[in-house]
Amino acid sequence: MTTTTLYLERTSALHRLNPVTKLVALLSIILAVFAVPHWWIPLGIVAVVIVPAAVLGRVGGRLLRLFLILLLPLLVVLFLIQGLFYPDGSTVLWEWGLAQLTTEGLLFAITIGSRLTALVLGSLVFVLTTDPARLMSALTQVGMSPKIAYVISASLQIIPAFQARAQSILLAQQARGLAIVGSPLKRARALLPLLGPLILGMITDVDERSTAMEARAFGATPKPTSLIIVPDPVGERVARWLMFLSAIAVVVLVVVGVIA
Amino acid sequence: MSGSREAHARHPFHPRGMAPHVIECKEAFMSSTTSAAVDPNRTRNRIFVGLGAAVIVATYLYLILAQPTELAEGGLGTSALIALAGYLIGAALIAVGAIHRLPTATLSLIPIAIVINIAVGQLAATLGLPVYLDSIGTVLVGVLAGPAAGAVTGALTNVIWGLTIGPIALPFAVTAVVIGVLAGYAARLGMFRRFYLAPVAGFVTGIVAALVSAPIAAFIFGGATSGGTGALVAAFQAFGNSLLASTTLQGLLSDPLDKTITFTVVVLILFALPGRLRSRFPFVRQYNVFGKVTPVAPAEPAAPKA
């Protein structure tokens, strides 16, 4: 399960926290960041909360790498689009043909960009420090349907088996003369002889698996016993409510107009 | 329904070595347990699904109607928050309400569909194809198991995507839900009975998907979901369109094409499947998704020999 996800197994205070607490913290941060109309607040939260959390969770290096791969290209595109082609820009700083570098466009780009940075980096720290199996157990403990936990855990476990099967089908089709090199169109055409057997085999498996699950009374008891019991101290439960309520308070203050 | 039962009864053996009455018993058992277990929560789940759909529609209408005045004032206002929260809450409500209706056979199909979504989507991205192709599994489940199953597949695909590759796709969960639901209803309406009708359904689904996802691309990503699409958004803005209009136009250029191809791939795969595999799904038999009243009949006589 750990090989296919972004989760990094480390020992840290952040890893030991109940996953639900981390999830509530993440959602509270996102709520606050998207409510407040100032661009420096999301960046402040990234600097004061998210990056220190990543260092505390000993995933700082991986976070930096993912930032460079996932987020930086988006931010560059964002500043190119909105900085140069913002439709409502009036203060023109520089002009070249249809492109106009405007103050409004840059402000808009930095507002969206800072929120996006907080959203993506915050979620990444959560995913990097949270074992999916533990997350599912913790969420089931607080009332999530075990069916959702099953689907998510099963998907994560199927990925390696799926890749192995896709590889063997690809080799078999190549042995029969399927060309997988050449132009993108040619490679796209190779997709169908690969997908057909793959999906056929998978659907055949479904029947066996559901029979096995039915035989073990899957979904019969509303509250099944959990293999992993995630500790949920009172302090964390209180902290969850405090974070959630303060995020709601921020949203209310913004809507009422106190923070503008 | 009675037609397919006769079809089952006519064959001496089921292809997997199970006598037909065992299959019938299994289905009867499954439906009885699920309805018995779900009964107390049935109205609650209905309310969840209805509420989720209402939240999504309200979010879209609010963003379309309120957005121009807010942008004129020179800021984003609450558009981004409403787009993110409204769509995520709506998608989550539908997924939670829908998953309780699904029998175990459908539940064990969903992980496979999710993996197909992610694998083919990644493959299309690495091949550098101009389409996403990240909803083949969602459409497949919608067609084989109905709109509720399609919705769950779509929503959970984006969760898995967030856990394995990166959380950037998560705000688009609502689009995946809409695609799964529409694929299910298209199958129910008989759009998969002829191979040339499926691309039409795909085209329509693509238009709806483009409309629903435009506010996300505009207010959360500022039009920058990827390099190629970003260039299109910039071009539309340069010709004087607003941000939301630009992301909508960009979506209308790429989504209908993508979903037309997706639905075509799915219908080709499903037509290539043996009839007995397709007709194993109760939804397929109930709504006669593939058109033939007894789709198992021609394929079966060979089964006992095999």
Coordinates of C-alpha atoms in Angstrom, one line a residue:
Chain A
M1 CA 0.0 0.0 0.0
T2 CA 2.8 2.4 0.8
T3 CA 4.7 1.9 -2.5
T4 CA 2.0 3.4 -4.8
T5 CA 1.0 6.4 -2.6
L6 CA 3.0 9.5 -1.8
Y7 CA 3.0 8.5 1.9
L8 CA 6.5 8.5 3.5
E9 CA 7.0 6.3 6.5
R10 CA 8.8 8.3 9.2
T11 CA 8.6 8.6 12.9
S12 CA 7.5 12.1 13.9
A13 CA 4.9 13.8 16.0
L14 CA 3.0 14.7 12.8
H15 CA 2.8 11.0 11.8
R16 CA 1.5 10.1 15.2
L17 CA -1.4 12.5 15.2
N18 CA -4.8 11.1 14.5
P19 CA -5.4 11.4 10.7
V20 CA -8.8 13.0 11.3
T21 CA -7.2 15.8 13.3
K22 CA -4.8 16.5 10.4
L23 CA -7.6 16.4 7.9
V24 CA -9.7 18.9 9.9
A25 CA -6.6 21.1 10.2
L26 CA -6.1 20.9 6.4
L27 CA -9.8 21.7 5.7
S28 CA -9.7 24.6 8.2
I29 CA -6.6 26.1 6.6
I30 CA -8.1 25.8 3.1
L31 CA -11.4 27.3 4.2
A32 CA -9.7 30.3 5.8
V33 CA -7.3 30.8 2.9
F34 CA -10.0 30.8 0.3
A35 CA -12.2 33.1 2.4
V36 CA -9.7 35.9 3.1
P37 CA -9.2 38.2 0.1
H38 CA -5.5 39.1 0.9
W39 CA -2.8 37.3 -0.9
W40 CA -0.2 37.6 1.9
I41 CA -2.4 35.5 4.3
P42 CA -2.1 32.2 2.4
L43 CA 1.7 32.8 1.9
G44 CA 2.0 33.6 5.6
I45 CA 0.2 30.3 6.5
V46 CA 2.5 28.4 4.1
A47 CA 5.6 30.0 5.8
V48 CA 4.4 29.8 9.4
V49 CA 2.3 26.5 9.4
I50 CA 2.7 24.3 6.4
V51 CA 6.5 24.5 5.8
P52 CA 7.3 24.0 9.6
A53 CA 4.8 21.1 9.7
A54 CA 6.7 19.5 6.7
V55 CA 10.0 20.0 8.5
L56 CA 8.5 18.6 11.8
G57 CA 7.2 15.6 9.8
R58 CA 10.6 15.2 8.2
V59 CA 9.2 15.3 4.6
G60 CA 10.5 18.8 3.7
G61 CA 12.8 17.5 0.9
R62 CA 10.1 15.5 -0.8
L63 CA 7.7 18.5 -0.4
L64 CA 10.2 20.8 -2.2
R65 CA 10.6 18.3 -5.0
L66 CA 6.8 17.8 -5.5
F67 CA 6.4 21.6 -5.4
L68 CA 8.9 21.9 -8.3
I69 CA 7.2 19.2 -10.3
L70 CA 3.5 19.8 -9.6
L71 CA 3.0 23.4 -8.6
L72 CA 5.7 25.5 -10.1
P73 CA 4.6 24.9 -13.8
L74 CA 1.1 25.8 -12.9
L75 CA 2.2 29.0 -11.2
V76 CA 4.3 30.0 -14.2
V77 CA 1.4 29.4 -16.5
L78 CA -0.9 31.3 -14.1
F79 CA 1.4 34.4 -14.1
L80 CA 1.8 34.3 -17.9
I81 CA -2.0 34.1 -18.5
Q82 CA -3.3 36.5 -15.8
G83 CA -0.3 38.8 -15.7
L84 CA -0.3 39.4 -19.5
F85 CA -3.9 38.8 -20.5
Y86 CA -6.1 39.8 -17.5
P87 CA -9.4 41.1 -19.1
D88 CA -10.1 43.9 -16.6
G89 CA -6.6 45.3 -16.3
S90 CA -6.4 49.1 -16.6
T91 CA -3.0 50.1 -15.2
V92 CA -0.7 49.0 -18.0
L93 CA 2.9 48.5 -17.0
W94 CA 4.2 47.1 -20.3
E95 CA 2.7 46.3 -23.6
W96 CA 3.5 44.0 -26.5
G97 CA 0.9 43.3 -29.2
L98 CA -2.2 41.8 -27.5
A99 CA -0.3 41.2 -24.2
Q100 CA -0.6 43.8 -21.5
L101 CA 1.2 43.5 -18.3
T102 CA -1.2 45.1 -15.8
T103 CA -1.1 45.7 -12.0
E104 CA -4.6 44.3 -11.7
G105 CA -3.6 41.2 -13.6
L106 CA -0.5 40.6 -11.4
L107 CA -2.6 41.2 -8.2
F108 CA -5.1 38.6 -9.5
A109 CA -2.4 36.1 -10.3
I110 CA -0.7 36.5 -6.9
T111 CA -4.1 36.1 -5.1
I112 CA -4.9 32.9 -7.0
G113 CA -1.3 31.7 -6.9
S114 CA -0.9 32.1 -3.1
R115 CA -4.2 30.3 -2.4
L116 CA -3.3 27.5 -4.8
T117 CA 0.1 27.2 -3.1
A118 CA -1.5 26.9 0.3
L119 CA -4.1 24.4 -1.0
V120 CA -1.6 22.1 -2.8
L121 CA 1.3 22.2 -0.3
G122 CA -1.1 21.7 2.7
S123 CA -2.7 18.7 1.0
L124 CA 0.8 17.3 0.1
V125 CA 2.0 17.6 3.7
F126 CA -1.2 15.7 4.8
V127 CA -0.7 13.0 2.2
L128 CA 3.0 12.7 2.8
T129 CA 2.6 12.2 6.5
T130 CA -0.6 10.1 6.6
D131 CA -0.7 6.3 6.1
P132 CA -3.7 5.6 3.9
A133 CA -4.6 2.5 5.9
R134 CA -4.5 4.5 9.1
L135 CA -6.5 7.3 7.6
M136 CA -9.2 4.9 6.5
S137 CA -9.4 3.2 9.9
A138 CA -9.6 6.6 11.7
L139 CA -12.3 7.9 9.3
T140 CA -14.3 4.7 9.8
Q141 CA -14.0 5.1 13.5
V142 CA -15.6 8.6 13.3
G143 CA -18.5 7.3 11.2
M144 CA -17.4 7.0 7.6
S145 CA -19.0 4.1 5.7
P146 CA -16.7 1.1 5.6
K147 CA -17.7 0.7 1.9
I148 CA -15.8 3.9 1.1
A149 CA -12.8 2.6 3.1
Y150 CA -13.0 -0.6 1.1
V151 CA -13.0 1.0 -2.3
I152 CA -10.1 3.4 -1.5
S153 CA -7.9 0.7 0.1
A154 CA -8.7 -1.8 -2.6
S155 CA -7.8 0.7 -5.4
L156 CA -4.5 1.4 -3.8
Q157 CA -3.7 -2.3 -3.5
I158 CA -4.8 -3.1 -7.1
I159 CA -2.5 -0.6 -8.7
P160 CA 0.7 -2.8 -8.7
A161 CA -1.2 -5.9 -9.8
F162 CA -2.8 -3.8 -12.6
Q163 CA 0.6 -2.6 -13.8
A164 CA 2.0 -6.1 -13.8
R165 CA -1.0 -7.4 -15.8
A166 CA -0.8 -4.4 -18.3
Q167 CA 2.9 -5.1 -18.8
S168 CA 2.3 -8.8 -19.6
I169 CA -0.6 -8.0 -22.0
L170 CA 1.6 -5.4 -23.7
L171 CA 4.4 -8.0 -24.1
A172 CA 1.9 -10.6 -25.5
Q173 CA 0.5 -8.1 -28.0
Q174 CA 4.0 -7.1 -29.1
A175 CA 4.8 -10.7 -29.6
R176 CA 1.8 -10.8 -32.0
G177 CA 3.2 -7.8 -33.9
L178 CA 1.6 -4.8 -32.1
A179 CA 3.7 -1.7 -32.8
I180 CA 4.0 0.6 -29.8
V181 CA 6.7 2.9 -31.2
G182 CA 6.1 5.7 -33.7
S183 CA 4.0 8.8 -33.9
P184 CA 1.6 9.7 -31.0
L185 CA -1.3 8.6 -33.1
K186 CA 0.2 5.2 -33.7
R187 CA 0.9 4.8 -30.0
A188 CA -2.7 5.9 -29.2
R189 CA -3.9 3.2 -31.6
A190 CA -2.0 0.7 -29.6
L191 CA -4.1 1.6 -26.6
L192 CA -7.2 -0.4 -27.6
P193 CA -5.6 -3.9 -28.0
L194 CA -4.1 -3.3 -24.6
L195 CA -7.3 -2.1 -22.9
G196 CA -9.6 -4.8 -24.2
P197 CA -7.9 -7.8 -22.6
L198 CA -7.0 -5.8 -19.5
I199 CA -10.6 -4.8 -18.8
L200 CA -12.0 -8.2 -19.8
G201 CA -9.7 -9.9 -17.2
M202 CA -10.5 -7.4 -14.6
I203 CA -14.3 -7.8 -15.0
T204 CA -13.8 -11.6 -14.7
D205 CA -12.0 -11.1 -11.4
V206 CA -14.8 -8.9 -10.1
D207 CA -17.2 -11.9 -9.9
E208 CA -14.8 -14.0 -7.9
R209 CA -13.9 -11.2 -5.5
S210 CA -17.5 -10.3 -4.8
T211 CA -18.4 -13.9 -4.2
A212 CA -15.6 -14.1 -1.7
M213 CA -16.7 -10.9 0.0
E214 CA -20.3 -12.0 0.1
A215 CA -19.3 -15.2 1.7
R216 CA -17.5 -13.3 4.5
A217 CA -20.6 -11.1 5.0
F218 CA -19.2 -7.9 3.7
G219 CA -21.5 -5.0 4.4
A220 CA -23.7 -7.1 6.7
T221 CA -22.7 -5.6 10.1
P222 CA -23.1 -1.8 10.2
K223 CA -20.1 -1.4 12.5
P224 CA -17.3 -3.9 11.8
T225 CA -14.4 -4.4 14.1
S226 CA -11.3 -2.6 13.0
L227 CA -7.9 -4.2 12.8
I228 CA -6.1 -1.0 13.3
I229 CA -7.4 1.1 16.2
V230 CA -6.2 4.7 15.9
P231 CA -5.9 6.5 19.2
D232 CA -8.0 9.6 19.5
P233 CA -7.1 11.6 22.6
V234 CA -9.5 14.1 24.1
G235 CA -7.0 16.9 23.4
E236 CA -7.1 16.2 19.7
R237 CA -10.9 16.1 19.6
V238 CA -11.0 19.5 21.3
A239 CA -8.4 20.9 18.9
R240 CA -10.4 19.7 15.9
W241 CA -13.5 21.6 17.1
L242 CA -11.5 24.7 17.9
M243 CA -9.8 24.7 14.4
F244 CA -13.1 24.0 12.6
L245 CA -15.0 26.7 14.6
S246 CA -12.2 29.3 14.1
A247 CA -12.2 28.6 10.3
I248 CA -16.0 29.1 10.3
A249 CA -15.5 32.3 12.3
V250 CA -13.1 33.6 9.7
V251 CA -15.6 32.9 6.9
V252 CA -18.4 34.6 8.8
L253 CA -16.2 37.7 9.5
V254 CA -15.3 37.9 5.8
V255 CA -18.9 37.6 4.6
V256 CA -20.2 40.1 7.2
G257 CA -17.4 42.5 6.1
V258 CA -15.3 42.8 9.2
I259 CA -12.2 41.5 7.3
A260 CA -12.1 43.2 3.9
Chain B
M1 CA -36.1 -9.0 -16.8
S2 CA -38.2 -12.1 -17.4
G3 CA -36.5 -12.5 -20.7
S4 CA -33.1 -12.7 -19.1
R5 CA -34.3 -15.2 -16.5
E6 CA -35.4 -17.4 -19.3
A7 CA -32.1 -17.0 -20.9
H8 CA -30.4 -18.1 -17.7
A9 CA -32.7 -21.0 -17.3
R10 CA -32.2 -22.2 -20.8
H11 CA -28.5 -22.9 -20.3
P12 CA -27.4 -26.1 -18.6
F13 CA -24.4 -24.5 -17.0
H14 CA -23.2 -21.1 -16.2
P15 CA -19.8 -20.4 -17.8
R16 CA -17.9 -20.2 -14.5
G17 CA -19.1 -23.6 -13.6
M18 CA -21.9 -22.3 -11.4
A19 CA -25.4 -23.7 -12.0
P20 CA -27.8 -20.9 -13.0
H21 CA -30.0 -21.3 -9.9
V22 CA -26.9 -20.5 -7.8
I23 CA -26.5 -17.2 -9.6
E24 CA -30.2 -16.5 -9.1
C25 CA -30.0 -17.3 -5.4
K26 CA -26.9 -15.1 -5.0
E27 CA -28.6 -12.2 -6.6
A28 CA -31.7 -12.7 -4.6
F29 CA -29.6 -12.9 -1.5
M30 CA -27.7 -9.8 -2.4
S31 CA -30.7 -7.7 -3.1
S32 CA -32.5 -8.8 0.0
T33 CA -29.5 -8.1 2.3
T34 CA -28.8 -4.7 0.8
S35 CA -32.4 -3.6 1.0
A36 CA -32.8 -4.9 4.5
A37 CA -29.6 -3.3 5.7
V38 CA -30.2 0.0 3.9
D39 CA -33.9 0.4 4.7
P40 CA -33.5 2.5 7.9
N41 CA -31.1 4.8 6.0
R42 CA -32.9 4.8 2.7
T43 CA -34.5 8.2 3.1
R44 CA -31.3 9.6 4.6
N45 CA -29.3 8.5 1.5
R46 CA -32.0 9.9 -0.9
I47 CA -31.8 13.2 1.0
F48 CA -28.0 13.2 0.7
V49 CA -28.1 12.6 -3.1
G50 CA -30.8 15.2 -3.6
L51 CA -29.1 17.7 -1.4
G52 CA -25.8 17.1 -3.1
A53 CA -27.3 17.7 -6.5
A54 CA -29.1 20.8 -5.3
V55 CA -25.8 22.2 -3.8
I56 CA -24.0 21.6 -7.1
V57 CA -26.7 23.3 -9.2
A58 CA -27.0 26.2 -6.8
T59 CA -23.2 26.7 -6.7
Y60 CA -23.0 26.7 -10.5
L61 CA -25.9 29.2 -10.9
Y62 CA -24.6 31.5 -8.2
L63 CA -21.1 31.6 -9.8
I64 CA -22.6 32.3 -13.2
L65 CA -25.0 34.9 -12.1
A66 CA -23.0 36.7 -9.4
Q67 CA -19.5 36.6 -11.0
P68 CA -19.6 39.5 -13.5
T69 CA -20.4 42.2 -10.9
E70 CA -17.7 40.9 -8.5
L71 CA -15.0 40.8 -11.1
A72 CA -15.9 44.3 -12.1
E73 CA -15.2 45.5 -8.5
G74 CA -11.7 44.3 -9.1
G75 CA -11.4 41.1 -7.0
L76 CA -12.4 37.5 -6.6
G77 CA -14.8 38.1 -3.8
T78 CA -16.2 34.8 -2.4
S79 CA -16.3 33.1 -5.8
A80 CA -13.3 30.9 -5.1
L81 CA -14.5 29.8 -1.7
I82 CA -18.0 29.1 -3.0
A83 CA -16.7 27.1 -6.0
L84 CA -14.4 25.0 -3.9
A85 CA -16.7 24.4 -0.9
G86 CA -20.0 24.1 -2.8
Y87 CA -18.7 21.7 -5.4
L88 CA -16.7 19.5 -2.8
I89 CA -19.6 19.3 -0.4
G90 CA -22.1 18.5 -3.3
A91 CA -19.8 15.8 -4.7
A92 CA -19.2 14.3 -1.2
L93 CA -22.9 14.2 -0.4
I94 CA -23.8 12.5 -3.7
A95 CA -20.9 9.9 -3.2
V96 CA -21.9 9.1 0.4
G97 CA -25.6 8.9 -0.4
A98 CA -25.0 6.8 -3.5
I99 CA -22.5 4.3 -2.1
H100 CA -25.0 2.7 0.2
R101 CA -27.2 1.7 -2.6
L102 CA -24.6 -0.4 -4.3
P103 CA -24.4 -4.2 -4.0
T104 CA -21.1 -5.9 -3.3
A105 CA -20.6 -7.0 -7.0
T106 CA -20.7 -3.3 -8.0
L107 CA -18.4 -2.2 -5.1
S108 CA -15.8 -4.7 -6.2
L109 CA -15.9 -3.4 -9.7
I110 CA -15.2 0.2 -8.7
P111 CA -11.6 -0.1 -7.5
I112 CA -10.8 -1.6 -10.9
A113 CA -12.5 1.2 -12.7
I114 CA -10.6 3.7 -10.6
V115 CA -7.3 2.1 -11.5
I116 CA -8.2 2.1 -15.2
N117 CA -9.0 5.9 -14.9
I118 CA -5.7 6.7 -13.4
A119 CA -3.6 4.3 -15.5
V120 CA -5.1 5.4 -18.9
G121 CA -5.1 9.1 -17.8
Q122 CA -1.4 8.9 -17.0
L123 CA -0.7 7.0 -20.2
A124 CA -2.5 9.7 -22.3
A125 CA -0.5 12.3 -20.5
T126 CA 2.9 10.6 -21.0
L127 CA 2.0 9.9 -24.7
G128 CA 1.4 13.6 -25.0
L129 CA -2.1 13.1 -26.4
P130 CA -4.2 16.3 -26.5
V131 CA -7.1 14.7 -24.6
Y132 CA -7.3 13.6 -20.9
L133 CA -8.8 10.1 -21.3
D134 CA -9.1 10.0 -17.5
S135 CA -12.7 8.9 -17.2
I136 CA -12.8 5.6 -19.1
G137 CA -13.4 3.6 -15.9
T138 CA -16.0 6.0 -14.6
V139 CA -18.0 5.7 -17.9
L140 CA -17.6 2.0 -17.9
V141 CA -19.0 1.6 -14.4
G142 CA -21.8 4.1 -15.2
V143 CA -22.8 2.0 -18.2
L144 CA -22.6 -1.4 -16.5
A145 CA -23.9 -0.5 -13.0
G146 CA -25.8 2.7 -13.2
P147 CA -25.6 6.4 -12.4
A148 CA -25.1 5.9 -8.6
A149 CA -22.1 3.6 -9.2
G150 CA -20.7 6.0 -11.8
A151 CA -20.9 8.9 -9.3
V152 CA -19.1 7.0 -6.6
T153 CA -16.4 5.9 -9.1
G154 CA -15.9 9.5 -10.2
A155 CA -15.6 11.0 -6.8
L156 CA -13.3 8.3 -5.4
T157 CA -11.1 8.4 -8.4
N158 CA -10.2 12.0 -7.6
V159 CA -9.5 11.0 -4.0
I160 CA -7.1 8.2 -5.1
W161 CA -5.6 10.6 -7.6
G162 CA -4.9 12.9 -4.7
L163 CA -3.3 10.2 -2.6
T164 CA -1.1 8.7 -5.3
I165 CA -0.1 11.5 -7.8
G166 CA -0.9 14.8 -6.3
P167 CA -3.9 16.8 -4.9
I168 CA -4.3 19.1 -7.9
A169 CA -7.2 17.2 -9.4
L170 CA -9.2 17.1 -6.2
P171 CA -11.2 20.3 -6.8
F172 CA -12.5 18.7 -10.1
A173 CA -14.1 15.8 -8.2
V174 CA -17.6 17.2 -9.1
T175 CA -16.9 17.0 -12.8
A176 CA -16.1 13.3 -12.4
V177 CA -19.3 12.7 -10.5
V178 CA -21.3 14.5 -13.2
I179 CA -19.6 12.3 -15.9
G180 CA -20.4 9.1 -14.0
V181 CA -24.0 10.1 -13.5
L182 CA -24.5 11.1 -17.1
A183 CA -22.9 7.9 -18.4
G184 CA -25.3 5.9 -16.3
Y185 CA -28.4 7.8 -17.6
A186 CA -27.1 7.6 -21.2
A187 CA -26.9 3.9 -20.8
R188 CA -30.4 3.8 -19.3
L189 CA -31.8 5.8 -22.2
G190 CA -30.3 3.2 -24.6
M191 CA -27.4 5.2 -26.0
F192 CA -25.2 2.1 -25.8
R193 CA -27.5 -0.1 -27.9
R194 CA -25.9 1.2 -31.1
F195 CA -22.2 1.9 -31.3
Y196 CA -22.8 5.2 -33.2
L197 CA -25.1 6.6 -30.4
A198 CA -22.5 6.4 -27.7
P199 CA -20.2 9.1 -29.1
V200 CA -23.3 11.4 -29.3
A201 CA -23.9 10.8 -25.6
G202 CA -20.2 11.4 -25.0
F203 CA -20.4 14.8 -26.8
V204 CA -23.3 15.9 -24.7
T205 CA -21.6 14.7 -21.5
G206 CA -18.5 16.7 -22.5
I207 CA -20.5 19.9 -22.9
V208 CA -22.0 19.5 -19.4
A209 CA -18.6 18.6 -18.0
A210 CA -17.1 21.7 -19.6
L211 CA -19.8 24.0 -18.1
V212 CA -19.5 22.5 -14.6
S213 CA -15.7 22.5 -14.5
A214 CA -15.3 26.0 -15.9
P215 CA -15.8 27.9 -12.6
I216 CA -13.2 25.6 -10.9
A217 CA -10.7 26.3 -13.6
A218 CA -11.4 30.0 -13.4
F219 CA -11.7 30.8 -9.7
I220 CA -9.4 28.2 -8.2
F221 CA -6.8 27.8 -10.9
G222 CA -7.0 31.2 -12.6
G223 CA -7.2 29.4 -15.9
A224 CA -3.9 27.6 -15.4
T225 CA -4.8 23.9 -15.2
S226 CA -2.0 22.9 -17.6
G227 CA 0.3 24.5 -20.2
G228 CA -1.8 23.8 -23.3
T229 CA -5.2 24.7 -21.9
G230 CA -3.6 27.7 -20.3
A231 CA -2.5 29.0 -23.7
L232 CA -6.1 28.7 -25.0
V233 CA -7.5 30.6 -22.0
A234 CA -4.9 33.3 -22.5
A235 CA -5.9 33.6 -26.2
F236 CA -9.6 33.8 -25.3
Q237 CA -8.9 36.5 -22.7
A238 CA -6.8 38.4 -25.2
F239 CA -9.8 38.7 -27.5
G240 CA -11.8 40.4 -24.7
N241 CA -13.6 37.5 -23.0
S242 CA -14.0 37.4 -19.2
L243 CA -12.1 34.8 -17.2
L244 CA -15.1 32.5 -16.7
A245 CA -16.1 32.8 -20.4
S246 CA -12.6 32.0 -21.4
T247 CA -12.3 28.8 -19.3
T248 CA -15.8 27.8 -20.5
L249 CA -14.8 28.2 -24.1
Q250 CA -11.6 26.3 -23.5
G251 CA -13.6 23.5 -21.8
L252 CA -16.0 23.4 -24.7
L253 CA -13.1 23.0 -27.1
S254 CA -11.5 20.1 -25.3
D255 CA -14.1 18.3 -23.1
P256 CA -16.7 17.2 -25.8
L257 CA -13.8 15.8 -27.9
D258 CA -12.4 14.0 -24.9
K259 CA -15.7 12.5 -23.8
T260 CA -16.6 11.6 -27.3
I261 CA -13.4 9.6 -27.6
T262 CA -13.9 8.1 -24.1
F263 CA -17.5 7.0 -24.8
T264 CA -16.3 5.5 -28.1
V265 CA -13.5 3.6 -26.5
V266 CA -15.9 2.3 -23.8
V267 CA -18.6 1.2 -26.3
L268 CA -15.9 -0.6 -28.4
I269 CA -14.6 -2.4 -25.3
L270 CA -18.1 -3.3 -24.1
F271 CA -19.1 -4.6 -27.5
A272 CA -16.0 -6.7 -27.6
L273 CA -16.9 -8.3 -24.2
P274 CA -18.7 -11.6 -24.3
G275 CA -22.5 -11.1 -23.8
R276 CA -22.5 -13.2 -20.7
L277 CA -20.0 -10.9 -19.0
R278 CA -22.0 -7.8 -19.8
S279 CA -25.4 -9.3 -18.8
R280 CA -24.0 -10.3 -15.4
F281 CA -24.8 -6.8 -14.2
P282 CA -28.3 -6.4 -12.9
F283 CA -28.4 -2.8 -14.2
V284 CA -27.6 -4.0 -17.8
R285 CA -30.4 -6.5 -17.7
Q286 CA -33.0 -4.2 -16.0
Y287 CA -32.6 -1.4 -18.5
N288 CA -31.6 -3.5 -21.5
V289 CA -28.5 -1.4 -21.9
F290 CA -27.1 -3.2 -24.9
G291 CA -30.4 -3.6 -26.7
K292 CA -30.7 -7.3 -27.2
V293 CA -33.4 -8.9 -25.1
T294 CA -31.4 -12.1 -24.6
P295 CA -27.8 -11.1 -25.1
V296 CA -26.5 -14.3 -23.5
A297 CA -28.3 -16.7 -25.9
P298 CA -25.9 -16.8 -28.9
A299 CA -22.8 -17.0 -26.8
E300 CA -24.0 -19.7 -24.4
P301 CA -24.2 -22.9 -26.4
A302 CA -20.4 -23.0 -26.6
A303 CA -20.0 -22.6 -22.9
P304 CA -20.5 -26.2 -21.7
K305 CA -17.8 -27.5 -24.0
A306 CA -15.3 -25.0 -22.7

